[in-house]
PDB file of C-alpha atoms in Angstrom:
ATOM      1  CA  UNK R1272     -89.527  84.229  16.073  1.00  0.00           C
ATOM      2  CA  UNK R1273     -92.907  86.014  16.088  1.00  0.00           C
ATOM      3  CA  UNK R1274     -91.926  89.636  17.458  1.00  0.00           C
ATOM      4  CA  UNK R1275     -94.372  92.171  18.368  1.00  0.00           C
ATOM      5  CA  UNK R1276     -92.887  95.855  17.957  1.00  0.00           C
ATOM      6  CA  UNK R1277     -93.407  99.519  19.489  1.00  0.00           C
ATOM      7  CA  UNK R1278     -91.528 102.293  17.782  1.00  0.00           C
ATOM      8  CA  UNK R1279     -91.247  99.976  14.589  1.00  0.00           C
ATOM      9  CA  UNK R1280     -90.729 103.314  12.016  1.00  0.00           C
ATOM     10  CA  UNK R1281     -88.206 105.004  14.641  1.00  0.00           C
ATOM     11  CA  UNK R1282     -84.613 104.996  13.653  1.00  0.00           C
ATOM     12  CA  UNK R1283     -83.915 102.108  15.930  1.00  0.00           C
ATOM     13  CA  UNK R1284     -86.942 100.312  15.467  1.00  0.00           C
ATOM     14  CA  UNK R1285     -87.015 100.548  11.512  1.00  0.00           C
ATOM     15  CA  UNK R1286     -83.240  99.185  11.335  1.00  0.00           C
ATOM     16  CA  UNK R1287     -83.846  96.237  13.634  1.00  0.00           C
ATOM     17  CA  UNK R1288     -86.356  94.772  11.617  1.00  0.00           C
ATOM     18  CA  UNK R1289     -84.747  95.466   8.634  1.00  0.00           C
ATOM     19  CA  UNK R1290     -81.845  93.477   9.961  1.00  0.00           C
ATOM     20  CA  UNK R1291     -84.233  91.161  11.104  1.00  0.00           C
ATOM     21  CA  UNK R1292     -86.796  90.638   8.878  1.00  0.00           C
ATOM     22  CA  UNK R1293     -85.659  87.973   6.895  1.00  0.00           C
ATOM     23  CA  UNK R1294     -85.388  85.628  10.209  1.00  0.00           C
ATOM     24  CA  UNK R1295     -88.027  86.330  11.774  1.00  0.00           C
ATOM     25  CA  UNK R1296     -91.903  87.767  11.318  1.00  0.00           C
ATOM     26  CA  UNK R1297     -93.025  91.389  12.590  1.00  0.00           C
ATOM     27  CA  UNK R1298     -95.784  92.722  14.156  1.00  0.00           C
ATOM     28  CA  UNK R1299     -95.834  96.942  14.959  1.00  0.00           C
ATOM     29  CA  UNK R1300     -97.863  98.746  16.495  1.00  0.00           C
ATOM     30  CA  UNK R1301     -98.490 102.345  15.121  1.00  0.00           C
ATOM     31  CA  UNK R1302    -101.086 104.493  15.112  1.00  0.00           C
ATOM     32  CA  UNK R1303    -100.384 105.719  11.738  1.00  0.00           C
ATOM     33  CA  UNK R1304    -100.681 102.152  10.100  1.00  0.00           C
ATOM     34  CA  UNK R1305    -100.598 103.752   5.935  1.00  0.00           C
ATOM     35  CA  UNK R1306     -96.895 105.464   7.342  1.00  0.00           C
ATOM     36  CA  UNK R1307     -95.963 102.240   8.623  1.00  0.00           C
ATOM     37  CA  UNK R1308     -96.749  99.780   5.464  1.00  0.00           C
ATOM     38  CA  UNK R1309     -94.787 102.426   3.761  1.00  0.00           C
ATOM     39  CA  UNK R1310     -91.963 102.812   5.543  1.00  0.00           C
ATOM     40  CA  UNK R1311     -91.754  99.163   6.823  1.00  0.00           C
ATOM     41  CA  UNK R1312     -92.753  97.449   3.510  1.00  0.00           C
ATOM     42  CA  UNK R1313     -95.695  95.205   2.580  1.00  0.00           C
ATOM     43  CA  UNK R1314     -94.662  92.064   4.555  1.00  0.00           C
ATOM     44  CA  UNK R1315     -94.766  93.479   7.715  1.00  0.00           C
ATOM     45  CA  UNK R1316     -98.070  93.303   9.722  1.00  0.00           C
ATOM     46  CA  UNK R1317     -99.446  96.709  11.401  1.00  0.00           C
ATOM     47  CA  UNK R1318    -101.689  96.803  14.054  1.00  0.00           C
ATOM     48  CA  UNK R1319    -103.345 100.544  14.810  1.00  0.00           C
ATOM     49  CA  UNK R1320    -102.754 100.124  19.000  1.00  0.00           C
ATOM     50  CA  UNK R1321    -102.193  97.800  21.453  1.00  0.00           C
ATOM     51  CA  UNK R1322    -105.814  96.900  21.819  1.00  0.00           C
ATOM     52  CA  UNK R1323    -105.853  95.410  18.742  1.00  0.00           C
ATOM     53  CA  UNK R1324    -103.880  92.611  20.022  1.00  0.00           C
ATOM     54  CA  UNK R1325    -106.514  89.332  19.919  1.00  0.00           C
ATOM     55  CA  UNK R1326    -104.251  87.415  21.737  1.00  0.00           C
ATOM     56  CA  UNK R1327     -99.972  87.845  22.514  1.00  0.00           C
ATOM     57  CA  UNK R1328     -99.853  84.777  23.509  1.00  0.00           C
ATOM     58  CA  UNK R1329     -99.219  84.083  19.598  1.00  0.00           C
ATOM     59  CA  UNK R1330     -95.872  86.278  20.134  1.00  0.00           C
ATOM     60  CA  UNK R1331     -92.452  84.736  20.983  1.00  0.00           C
ATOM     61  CA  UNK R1332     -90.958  88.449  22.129  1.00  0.00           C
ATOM     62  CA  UNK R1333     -92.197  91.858  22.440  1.00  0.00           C
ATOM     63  CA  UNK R1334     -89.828  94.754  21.900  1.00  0.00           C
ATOM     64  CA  UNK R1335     -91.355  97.964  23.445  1.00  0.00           C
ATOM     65  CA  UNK R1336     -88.827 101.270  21.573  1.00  0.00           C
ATOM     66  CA  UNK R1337     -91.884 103.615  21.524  1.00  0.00           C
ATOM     67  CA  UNK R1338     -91.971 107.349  23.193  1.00  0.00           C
ATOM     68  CA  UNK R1339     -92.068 111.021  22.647  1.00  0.00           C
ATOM     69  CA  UNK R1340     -88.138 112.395  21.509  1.00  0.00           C
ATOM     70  CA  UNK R1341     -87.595 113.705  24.591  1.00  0.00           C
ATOM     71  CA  UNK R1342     -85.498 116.511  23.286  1.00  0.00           C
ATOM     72  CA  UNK R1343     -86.699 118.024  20.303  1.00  0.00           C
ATOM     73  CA  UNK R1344     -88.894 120.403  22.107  1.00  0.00           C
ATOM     74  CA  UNK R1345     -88.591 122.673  25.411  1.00  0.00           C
ATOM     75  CA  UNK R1346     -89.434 120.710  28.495  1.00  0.00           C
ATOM     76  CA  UNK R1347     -92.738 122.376  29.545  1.00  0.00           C
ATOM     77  CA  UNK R1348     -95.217 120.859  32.040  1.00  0.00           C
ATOM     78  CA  UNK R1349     -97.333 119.917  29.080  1.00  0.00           C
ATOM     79  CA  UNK R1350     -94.327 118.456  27.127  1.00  0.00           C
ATOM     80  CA  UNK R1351     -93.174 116.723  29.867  1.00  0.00           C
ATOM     81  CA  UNK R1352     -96.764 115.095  30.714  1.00  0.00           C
ATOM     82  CA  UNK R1353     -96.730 114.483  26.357  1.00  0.00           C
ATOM     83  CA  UNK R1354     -92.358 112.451  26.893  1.00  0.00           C
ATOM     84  CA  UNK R1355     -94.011 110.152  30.211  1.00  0.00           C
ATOM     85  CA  UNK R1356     -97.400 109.203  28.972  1.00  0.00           C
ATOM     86  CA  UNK R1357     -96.190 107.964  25.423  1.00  0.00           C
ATOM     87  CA  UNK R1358     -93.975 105.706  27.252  1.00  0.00           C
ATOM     88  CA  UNK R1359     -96.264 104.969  30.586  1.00  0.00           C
ATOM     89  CA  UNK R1360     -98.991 104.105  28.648  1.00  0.00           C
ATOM     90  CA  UNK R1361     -98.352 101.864  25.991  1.00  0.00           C
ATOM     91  CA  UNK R1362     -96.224  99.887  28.602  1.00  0.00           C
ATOM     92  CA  UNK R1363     -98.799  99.767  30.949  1.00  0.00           C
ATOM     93  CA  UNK R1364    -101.201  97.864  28.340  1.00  0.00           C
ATOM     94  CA  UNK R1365     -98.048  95.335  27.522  1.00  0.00           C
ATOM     95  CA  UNK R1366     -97.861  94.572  30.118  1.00  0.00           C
ATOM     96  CA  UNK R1367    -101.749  94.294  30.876  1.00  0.00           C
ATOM     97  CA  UNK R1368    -102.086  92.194  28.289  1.00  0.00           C
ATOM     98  CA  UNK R1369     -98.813  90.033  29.104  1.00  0.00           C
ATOM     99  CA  UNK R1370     -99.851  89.458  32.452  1.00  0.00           C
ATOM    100  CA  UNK R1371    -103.687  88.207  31.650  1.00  0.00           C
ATOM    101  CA  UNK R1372    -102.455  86.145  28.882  1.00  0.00           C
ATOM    102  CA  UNK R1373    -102.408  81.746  29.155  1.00  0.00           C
ATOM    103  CA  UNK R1374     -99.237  81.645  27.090  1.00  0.00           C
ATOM    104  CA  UNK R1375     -97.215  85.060  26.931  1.00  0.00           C
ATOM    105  CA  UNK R1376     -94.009  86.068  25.107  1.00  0.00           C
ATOM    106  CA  UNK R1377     -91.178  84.240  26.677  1.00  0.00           C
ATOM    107  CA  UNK R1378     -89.404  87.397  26.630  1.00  0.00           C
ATOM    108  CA  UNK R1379     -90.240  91.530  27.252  1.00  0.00           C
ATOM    109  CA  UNK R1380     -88.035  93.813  25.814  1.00  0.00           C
ATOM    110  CA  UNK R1381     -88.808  96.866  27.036  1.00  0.00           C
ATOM    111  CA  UNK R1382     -86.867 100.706  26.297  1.00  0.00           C
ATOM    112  CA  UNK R1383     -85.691 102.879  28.876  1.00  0.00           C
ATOM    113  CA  UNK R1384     -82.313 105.274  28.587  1.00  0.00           C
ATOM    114  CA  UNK R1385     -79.529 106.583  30.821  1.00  0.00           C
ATOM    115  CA  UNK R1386     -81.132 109.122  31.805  1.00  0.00           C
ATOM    116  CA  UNK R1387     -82.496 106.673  34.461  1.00  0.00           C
ATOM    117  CA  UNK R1388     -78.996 107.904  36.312  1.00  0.00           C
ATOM    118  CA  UNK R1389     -79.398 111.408  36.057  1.00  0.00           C
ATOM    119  CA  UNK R1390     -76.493 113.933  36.518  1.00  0.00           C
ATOM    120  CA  UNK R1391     -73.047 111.924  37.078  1.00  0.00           C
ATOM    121  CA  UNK R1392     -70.543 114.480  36.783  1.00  0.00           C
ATOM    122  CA  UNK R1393     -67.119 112.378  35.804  1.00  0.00           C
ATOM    123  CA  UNK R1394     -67.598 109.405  37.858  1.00  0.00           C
ATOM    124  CA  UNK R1395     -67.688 106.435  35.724  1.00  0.00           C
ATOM    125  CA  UNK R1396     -71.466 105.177  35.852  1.00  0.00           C
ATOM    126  CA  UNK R1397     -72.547 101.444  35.501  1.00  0.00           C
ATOM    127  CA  UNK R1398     -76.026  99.260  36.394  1.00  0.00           C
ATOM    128  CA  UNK R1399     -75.428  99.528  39.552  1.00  0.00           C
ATOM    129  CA  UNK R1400     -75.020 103.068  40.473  1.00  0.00           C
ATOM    130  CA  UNK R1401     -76.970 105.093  42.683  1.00  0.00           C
ATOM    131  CA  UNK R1402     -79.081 107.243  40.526  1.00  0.00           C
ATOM    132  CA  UNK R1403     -79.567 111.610  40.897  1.00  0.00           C
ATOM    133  CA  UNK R1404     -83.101 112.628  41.396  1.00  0.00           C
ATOM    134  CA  UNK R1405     -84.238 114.845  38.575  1.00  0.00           C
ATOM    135  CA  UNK R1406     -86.850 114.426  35.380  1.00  0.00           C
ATOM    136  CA  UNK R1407     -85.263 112.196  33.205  1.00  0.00           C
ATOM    137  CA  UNK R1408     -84.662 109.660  36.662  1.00  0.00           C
ATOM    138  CA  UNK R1409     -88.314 110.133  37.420  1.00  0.00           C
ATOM    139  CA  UNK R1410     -89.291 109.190  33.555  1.00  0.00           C
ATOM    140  CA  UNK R1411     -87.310 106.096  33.071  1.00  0.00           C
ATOM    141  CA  UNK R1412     -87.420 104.798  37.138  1.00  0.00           C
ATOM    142  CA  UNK R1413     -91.396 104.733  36.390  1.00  0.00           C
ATOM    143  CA  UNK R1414     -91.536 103.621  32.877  1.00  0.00           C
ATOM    144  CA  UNK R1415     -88.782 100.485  34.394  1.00  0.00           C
ATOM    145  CA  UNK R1416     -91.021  99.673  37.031  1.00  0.00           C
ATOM    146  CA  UNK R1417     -93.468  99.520  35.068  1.00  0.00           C
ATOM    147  CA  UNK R1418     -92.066  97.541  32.044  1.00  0.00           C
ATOM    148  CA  UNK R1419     -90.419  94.952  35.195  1.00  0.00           C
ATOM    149  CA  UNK R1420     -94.482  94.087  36.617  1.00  0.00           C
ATOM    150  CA  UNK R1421     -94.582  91.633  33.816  1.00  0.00           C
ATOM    151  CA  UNK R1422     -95.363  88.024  35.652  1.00  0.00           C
ATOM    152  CA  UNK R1423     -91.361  87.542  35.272  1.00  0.00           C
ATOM    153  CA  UNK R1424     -91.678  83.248  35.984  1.00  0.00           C
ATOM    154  CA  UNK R1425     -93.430  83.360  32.782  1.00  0.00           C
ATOM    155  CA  UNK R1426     -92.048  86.344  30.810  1.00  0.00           C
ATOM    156  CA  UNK R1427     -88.049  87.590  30.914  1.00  0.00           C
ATOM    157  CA  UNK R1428     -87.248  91.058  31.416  1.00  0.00           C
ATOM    158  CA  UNK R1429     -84.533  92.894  29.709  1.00  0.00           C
ATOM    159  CA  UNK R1430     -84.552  96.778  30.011  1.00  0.00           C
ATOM    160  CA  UNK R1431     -82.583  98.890  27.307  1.00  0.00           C
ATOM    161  CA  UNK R1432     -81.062 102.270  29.108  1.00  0.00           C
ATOM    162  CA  UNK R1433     -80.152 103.538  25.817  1.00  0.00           C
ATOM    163  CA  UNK R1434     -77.240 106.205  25.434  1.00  0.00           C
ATOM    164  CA  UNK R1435     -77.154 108.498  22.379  1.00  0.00           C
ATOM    165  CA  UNK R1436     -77.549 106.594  19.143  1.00  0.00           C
ATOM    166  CA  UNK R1437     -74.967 107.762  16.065  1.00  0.00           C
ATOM    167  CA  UNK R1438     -76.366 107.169  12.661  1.00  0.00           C
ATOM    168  CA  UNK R1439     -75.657 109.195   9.660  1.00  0.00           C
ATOM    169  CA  UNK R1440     -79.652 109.784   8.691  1.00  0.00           C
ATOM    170  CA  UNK R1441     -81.780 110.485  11.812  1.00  0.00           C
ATOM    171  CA  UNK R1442     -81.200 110.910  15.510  1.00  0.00           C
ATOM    172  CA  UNK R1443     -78.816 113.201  17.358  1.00  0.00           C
ATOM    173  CA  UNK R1444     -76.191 112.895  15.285  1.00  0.00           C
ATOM    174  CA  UNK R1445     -77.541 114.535  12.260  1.00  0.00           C
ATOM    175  CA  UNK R1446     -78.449 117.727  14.209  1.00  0.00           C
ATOM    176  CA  UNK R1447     -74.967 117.768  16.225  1.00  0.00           C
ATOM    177  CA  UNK R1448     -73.136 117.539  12.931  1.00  0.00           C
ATOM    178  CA  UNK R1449     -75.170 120.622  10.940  1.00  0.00           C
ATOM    179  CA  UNK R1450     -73.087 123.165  12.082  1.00  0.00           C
ATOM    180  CA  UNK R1451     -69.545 121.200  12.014  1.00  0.00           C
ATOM    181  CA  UNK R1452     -70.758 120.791   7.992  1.00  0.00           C
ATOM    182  CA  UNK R1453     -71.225 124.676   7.707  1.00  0.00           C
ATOM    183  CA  UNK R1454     -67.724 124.888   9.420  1.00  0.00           C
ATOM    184  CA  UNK R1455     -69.206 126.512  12.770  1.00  0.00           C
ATOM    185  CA  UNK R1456     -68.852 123.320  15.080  1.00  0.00           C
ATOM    186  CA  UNK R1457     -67.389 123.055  18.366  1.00  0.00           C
ATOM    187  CA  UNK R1458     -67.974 121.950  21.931  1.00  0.00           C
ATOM    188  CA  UNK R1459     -70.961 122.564  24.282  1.00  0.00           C
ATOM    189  CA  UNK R1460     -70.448 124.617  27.636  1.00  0.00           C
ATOM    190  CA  UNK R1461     -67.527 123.675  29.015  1.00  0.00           C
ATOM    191  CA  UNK R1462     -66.360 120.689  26.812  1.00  0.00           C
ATOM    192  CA  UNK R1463     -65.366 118.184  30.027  1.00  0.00           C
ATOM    193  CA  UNK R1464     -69.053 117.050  30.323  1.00  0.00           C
ATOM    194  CA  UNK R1465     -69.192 113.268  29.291  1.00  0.00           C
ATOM    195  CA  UNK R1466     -71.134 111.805  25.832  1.00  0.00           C
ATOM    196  CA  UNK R1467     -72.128 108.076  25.935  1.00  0.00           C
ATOM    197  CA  UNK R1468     -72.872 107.208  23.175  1.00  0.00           C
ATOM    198  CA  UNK R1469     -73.685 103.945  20.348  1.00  0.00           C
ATOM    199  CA  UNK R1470     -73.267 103.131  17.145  1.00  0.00           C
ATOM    200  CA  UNK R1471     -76.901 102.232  15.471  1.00  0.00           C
ATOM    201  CA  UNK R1472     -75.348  99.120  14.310  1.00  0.00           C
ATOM    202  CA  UNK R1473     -74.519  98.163  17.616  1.00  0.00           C
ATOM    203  CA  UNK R1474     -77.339  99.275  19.154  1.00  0.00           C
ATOM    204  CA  UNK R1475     -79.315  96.903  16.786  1.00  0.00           C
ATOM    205  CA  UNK R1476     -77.226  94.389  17.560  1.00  0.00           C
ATOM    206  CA  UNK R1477     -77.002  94.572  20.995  1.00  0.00           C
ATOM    207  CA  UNK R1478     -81.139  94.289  21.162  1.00  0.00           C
ATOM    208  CA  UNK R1479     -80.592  90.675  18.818  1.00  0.00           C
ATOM    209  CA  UNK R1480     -77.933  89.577  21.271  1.00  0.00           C
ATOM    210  CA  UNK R1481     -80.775  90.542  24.175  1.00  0.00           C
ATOM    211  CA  UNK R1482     -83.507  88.609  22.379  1.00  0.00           C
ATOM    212  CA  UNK R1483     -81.352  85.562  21.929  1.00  0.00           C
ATOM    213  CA  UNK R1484     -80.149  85.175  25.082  1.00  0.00           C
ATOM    214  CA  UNK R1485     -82.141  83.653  28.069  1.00  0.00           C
ATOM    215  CA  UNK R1486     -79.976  84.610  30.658  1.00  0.00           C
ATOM    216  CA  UNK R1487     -79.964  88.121  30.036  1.00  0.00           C
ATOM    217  CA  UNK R1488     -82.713  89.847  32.303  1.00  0.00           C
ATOM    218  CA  UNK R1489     -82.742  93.164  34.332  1.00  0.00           C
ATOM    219  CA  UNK R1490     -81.611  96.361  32.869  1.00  0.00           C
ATOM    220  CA  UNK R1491     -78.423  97.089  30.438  1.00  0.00           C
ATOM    221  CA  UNK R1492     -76.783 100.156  29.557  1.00  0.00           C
ATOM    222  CA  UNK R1493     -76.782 100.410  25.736  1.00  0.00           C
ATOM    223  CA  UNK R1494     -73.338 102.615  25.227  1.00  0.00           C
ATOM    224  CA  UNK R1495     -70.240 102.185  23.845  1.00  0.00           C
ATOM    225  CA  UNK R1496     -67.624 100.770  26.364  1.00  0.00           C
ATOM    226  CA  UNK R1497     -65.041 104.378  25.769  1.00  0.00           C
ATOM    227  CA  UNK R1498     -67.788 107.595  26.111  1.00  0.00           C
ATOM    228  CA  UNK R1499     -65.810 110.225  25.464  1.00  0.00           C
ATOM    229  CA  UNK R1500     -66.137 114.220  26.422  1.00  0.00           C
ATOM    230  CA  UNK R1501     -67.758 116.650  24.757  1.00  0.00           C
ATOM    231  CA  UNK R1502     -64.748 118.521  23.578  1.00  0.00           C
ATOM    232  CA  UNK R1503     -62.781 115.009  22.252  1.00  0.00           C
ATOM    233  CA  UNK R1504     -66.177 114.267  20.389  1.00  0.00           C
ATOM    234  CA  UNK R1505     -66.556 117.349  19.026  1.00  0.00           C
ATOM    235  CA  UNK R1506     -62.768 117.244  17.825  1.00  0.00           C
ATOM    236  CA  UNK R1507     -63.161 113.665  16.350  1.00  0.00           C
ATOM    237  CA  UNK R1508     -66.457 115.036  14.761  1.00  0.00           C
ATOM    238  CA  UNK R1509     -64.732 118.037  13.248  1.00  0.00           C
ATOM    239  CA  UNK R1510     -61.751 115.401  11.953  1.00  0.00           C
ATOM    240  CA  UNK R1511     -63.623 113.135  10.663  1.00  0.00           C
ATOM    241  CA  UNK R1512     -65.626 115.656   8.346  1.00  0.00           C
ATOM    242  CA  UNK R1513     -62.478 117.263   7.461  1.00  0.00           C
ATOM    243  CA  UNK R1514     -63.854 120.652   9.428  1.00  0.00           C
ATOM    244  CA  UNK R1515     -62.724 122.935  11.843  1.00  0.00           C
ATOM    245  CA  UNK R1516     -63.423 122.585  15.562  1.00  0.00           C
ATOM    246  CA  UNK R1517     -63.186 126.079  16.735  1.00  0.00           C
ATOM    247  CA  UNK R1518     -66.276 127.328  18.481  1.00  0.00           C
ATOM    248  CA  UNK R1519     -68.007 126.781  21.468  1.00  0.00           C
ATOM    249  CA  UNK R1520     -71.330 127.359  22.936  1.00  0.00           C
ATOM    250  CA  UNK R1521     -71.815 128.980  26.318  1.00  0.00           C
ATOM    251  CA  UNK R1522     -73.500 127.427  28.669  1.00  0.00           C
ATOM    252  CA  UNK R1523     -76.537 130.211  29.152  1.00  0.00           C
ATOM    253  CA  UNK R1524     -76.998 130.323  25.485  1.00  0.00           C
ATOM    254  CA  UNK R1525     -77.720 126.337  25.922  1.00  0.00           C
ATOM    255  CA  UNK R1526     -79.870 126.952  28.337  1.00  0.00           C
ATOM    256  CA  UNK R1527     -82.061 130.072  26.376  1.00  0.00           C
ATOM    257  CA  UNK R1528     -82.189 128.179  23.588  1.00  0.00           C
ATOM    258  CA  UNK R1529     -83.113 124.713  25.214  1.00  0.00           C
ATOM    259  CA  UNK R1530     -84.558 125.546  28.746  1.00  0.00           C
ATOM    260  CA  UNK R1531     -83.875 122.925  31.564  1.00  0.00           C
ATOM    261  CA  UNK R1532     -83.471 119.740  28.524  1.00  0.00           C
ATOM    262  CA  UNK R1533     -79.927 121.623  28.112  1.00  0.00           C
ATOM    263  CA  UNK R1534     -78.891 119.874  31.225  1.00  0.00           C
ATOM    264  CA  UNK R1535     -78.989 116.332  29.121  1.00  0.00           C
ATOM    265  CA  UNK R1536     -76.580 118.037  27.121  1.00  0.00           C
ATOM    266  CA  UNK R1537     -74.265 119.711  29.498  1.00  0.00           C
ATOM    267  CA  UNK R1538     -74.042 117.653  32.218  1.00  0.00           C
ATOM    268  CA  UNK R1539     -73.538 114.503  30.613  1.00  0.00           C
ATOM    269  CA  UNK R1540     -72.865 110.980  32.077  1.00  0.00           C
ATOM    270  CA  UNK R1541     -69.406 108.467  31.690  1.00  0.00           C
ATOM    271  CA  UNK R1542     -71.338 105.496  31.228  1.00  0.00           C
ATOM    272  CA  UNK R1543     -70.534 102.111  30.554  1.00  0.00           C
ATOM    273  CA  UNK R1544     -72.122  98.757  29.391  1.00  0.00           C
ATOM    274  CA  UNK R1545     -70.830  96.324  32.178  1.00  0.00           C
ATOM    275  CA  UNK R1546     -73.532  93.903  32.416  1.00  0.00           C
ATOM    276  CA  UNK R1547     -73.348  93.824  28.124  1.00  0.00           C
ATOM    277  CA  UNK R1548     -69.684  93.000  28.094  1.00  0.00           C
ATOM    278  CA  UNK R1549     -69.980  90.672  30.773  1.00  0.00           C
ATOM    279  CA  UNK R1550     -72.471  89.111  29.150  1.00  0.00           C
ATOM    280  CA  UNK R1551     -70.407  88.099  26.281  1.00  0.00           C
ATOM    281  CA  UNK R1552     -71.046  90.825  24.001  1.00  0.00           C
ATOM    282  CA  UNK R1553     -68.757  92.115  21.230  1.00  0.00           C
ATOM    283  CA  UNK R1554     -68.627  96.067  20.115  1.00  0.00           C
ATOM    284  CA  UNK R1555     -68.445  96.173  16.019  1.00  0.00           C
ATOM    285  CA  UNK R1556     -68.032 100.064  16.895  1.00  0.00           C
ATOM    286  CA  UNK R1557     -65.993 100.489  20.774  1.00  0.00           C
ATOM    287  CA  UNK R1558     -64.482 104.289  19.981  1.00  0.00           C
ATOM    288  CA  UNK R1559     -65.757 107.319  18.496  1.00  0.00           C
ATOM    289  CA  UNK R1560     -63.117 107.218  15.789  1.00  0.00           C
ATOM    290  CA  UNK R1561     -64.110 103.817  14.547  1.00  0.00           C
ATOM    291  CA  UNK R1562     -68.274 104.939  14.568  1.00  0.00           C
ATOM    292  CA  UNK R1563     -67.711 108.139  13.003  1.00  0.00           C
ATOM    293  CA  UNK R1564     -65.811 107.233  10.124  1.00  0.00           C
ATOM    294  CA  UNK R1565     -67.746 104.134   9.535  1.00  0.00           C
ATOM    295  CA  UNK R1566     -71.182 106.428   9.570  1.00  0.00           C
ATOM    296  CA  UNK R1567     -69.132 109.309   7.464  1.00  0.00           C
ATOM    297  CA  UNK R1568     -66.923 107.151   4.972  1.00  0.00           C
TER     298      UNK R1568
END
C-alpha cells in the first residue's frame, strides 16, 4: 500500500512504519521535515503539511496519529486550545481533501483515545457506553466527528480510542517507572482507580490488523483486554524491576502538581477492546505481567 501518515516521528507512528516499511511505501506529514528524514530514514517521503498534498487520491490509506501530548503540561485555557487544534485541524484538512478528491484512500484511519468516555469509575467500559461530559469527552467527541465526515461510500472509517501505550523508550511508561527505578514508586491516590492500558507492539499491530481489514469501520478501543488498577500495576511495575512498591501519592499532591489533567490519572477507566476481539483479533501482550517483562527483560 501507499500510506499517508500524521504523527509519523511519534512513538506510535515511528514504530508502525518501521514495522511496516518494508511492505508498504510512506508518506508523513511533519512540519519539521530535516527531524523527520532523520528519524524516519532516507526512504521515507516527507511532506511539510497537509497542503502539500497534489493529489490523495494517489494514497491507498491515510493514518491520522498526530496531536499535542495532552499531558505533559498543565491544562490551561491556552493549553487546552494548543491539545484540540493540533488534532481539529489537521483532521479537518484530511478530510477536506478526502472528500474533494475523484479517487480517495479506500480507507481513513483516524486517532482518537479513551478519553472519549470520560470518568467511569469501576464499571467495565466498552464502544458502546454512554460517555461523562468533561474535557477529554469534548476533545475526542469533536475530533471523531470530525475524522467520521469523510464521504464514508467511498472512504472507510476506523477510529483508534487509544488507552495508555507501554514501551520501554518514550510514552507514559518511561515517566511512571522513574521513581520505581530510584526505589520511591508506588500507587496514585487511592490505588482502586482503573489503568487501561497497551502494549506498543500491540498497539502497532492492532492499527495493521485495522488497515487490512475491510470490515472494520467505526471506532475501537485500543487496550489490553485485563486493565488492571492502579495499585496491581504499580505492584507488577515494582516486581518486575525488582523494586519496592511502598509509597503512595495523595490525591491533592496530584492535583498541585498536575492541576485538573490529574483527573486522567486518578480517576481512571476499566476499559475493554470488544469490537477488536470480536473482530478476530489476537493480543501478543493480554496482562500486565506478560507487557512488562517483555518491555523490561
Amino acid at each position: 500500500m501507499n500510506i499517508l501518515i500524521t504523527g509519523g516521528t511519534g512513538l506510535i507512528g515511528s514504530t508502525l512504519i518501521k514495522k511496516l516499511g518494508d511492505e508498504h511505501s510512506f508518506t508523513v506529514i511533519s512540519r519539521n521535515e530535516a527531524n523527520a528524514k532523520q528519524t524516519l530514514g532516507a526512504h521515507t517521503n516527507v511532506l511539510g503539511s497537509v497542503a502539500d498534498i497534489k493529489d490523495i487520491g494517489v494514497y491507498d490509506a491515510v493514518i491520522n496519529l498526530a496531536g499535542e501530548p495532552i499531558a505533559d503540561k498543565r491544562w490551561t485555557d491556552t493549553q487546552k486550545n494548543i491539545i484540540c487544534d493540533s488534532r481539529w485541524d489537521i483532521t479537518t484538512q484530511l478530510v477536506a481533501k478526502i472528500n474533494s478528491s475523484d479517487n480517495p484512500p479506500k480507507t481513513f484511519i483516524s486517532g482518537s483515545a479513551i478519553g472519549f468516555y470520560g470518568r467511569q469509575g469501576e464499571k467495565v467500559v466498552t464502544e458502546d457506553t454512554s460517555p461523562h461530559k468533561e474535557f477529554t469527552h469534548d476533545l475526542c467527541e469533536k475530533w471523531e466527528s470530525i475524522a467520521t465526515g469523510v464521504n464514508s461510500d467511498k472512504t472507510r472509517v476506523a477510529i483508534l480510542r487509544t488507552g495508555v501505550v507501554l514501551a520501554e523508550n518514550g510514552g507514559a511508561l518511561e515517566k511512571m517507572a522513574l521513581p520505581f527505578k530510584l526505589g520511591l514508586g508506588g500507587s496514585l491516590g487511592s490505588g482502586r482507580q482503573y489503568l487501561s492500558w497497551i502494549h506498543l507492539d500491540d498497539m502497532v499491530n492492532a492499527i495493521e490488523f485495522l488497515l487490512n481489514n475491510e470490515n472494520c469501520s467505526g471506532p475501537f478501543n485500543l487496550t489490553a483486554p485485563e486493565p488492571v488498577t492502579n495499585k496491581m500495576f504499580s505492584k507488577q511495575l515494582a516486581k518486575t524491576l525488582s523494586r519496592p512498591c511502598l509509597f503512595f501519592v495523595p490525591n491533592f499532591v496530584m492535583k498541585i502538581a498536575m492541576g485538573e489533567s490529574s483527573t486522567m490519572l486518578l480517576e481512571g477507566q476499566n476499559v475493554i477492546p470488544d469490537k477488536l476481539i470480536k473482530a478476530g483479533y489476537s493480543f501478543t501482550y493480554p496482562t500486565v505481567s506478560s507487557a512488562l517483562s517483555a518491555i523490561y527483560r
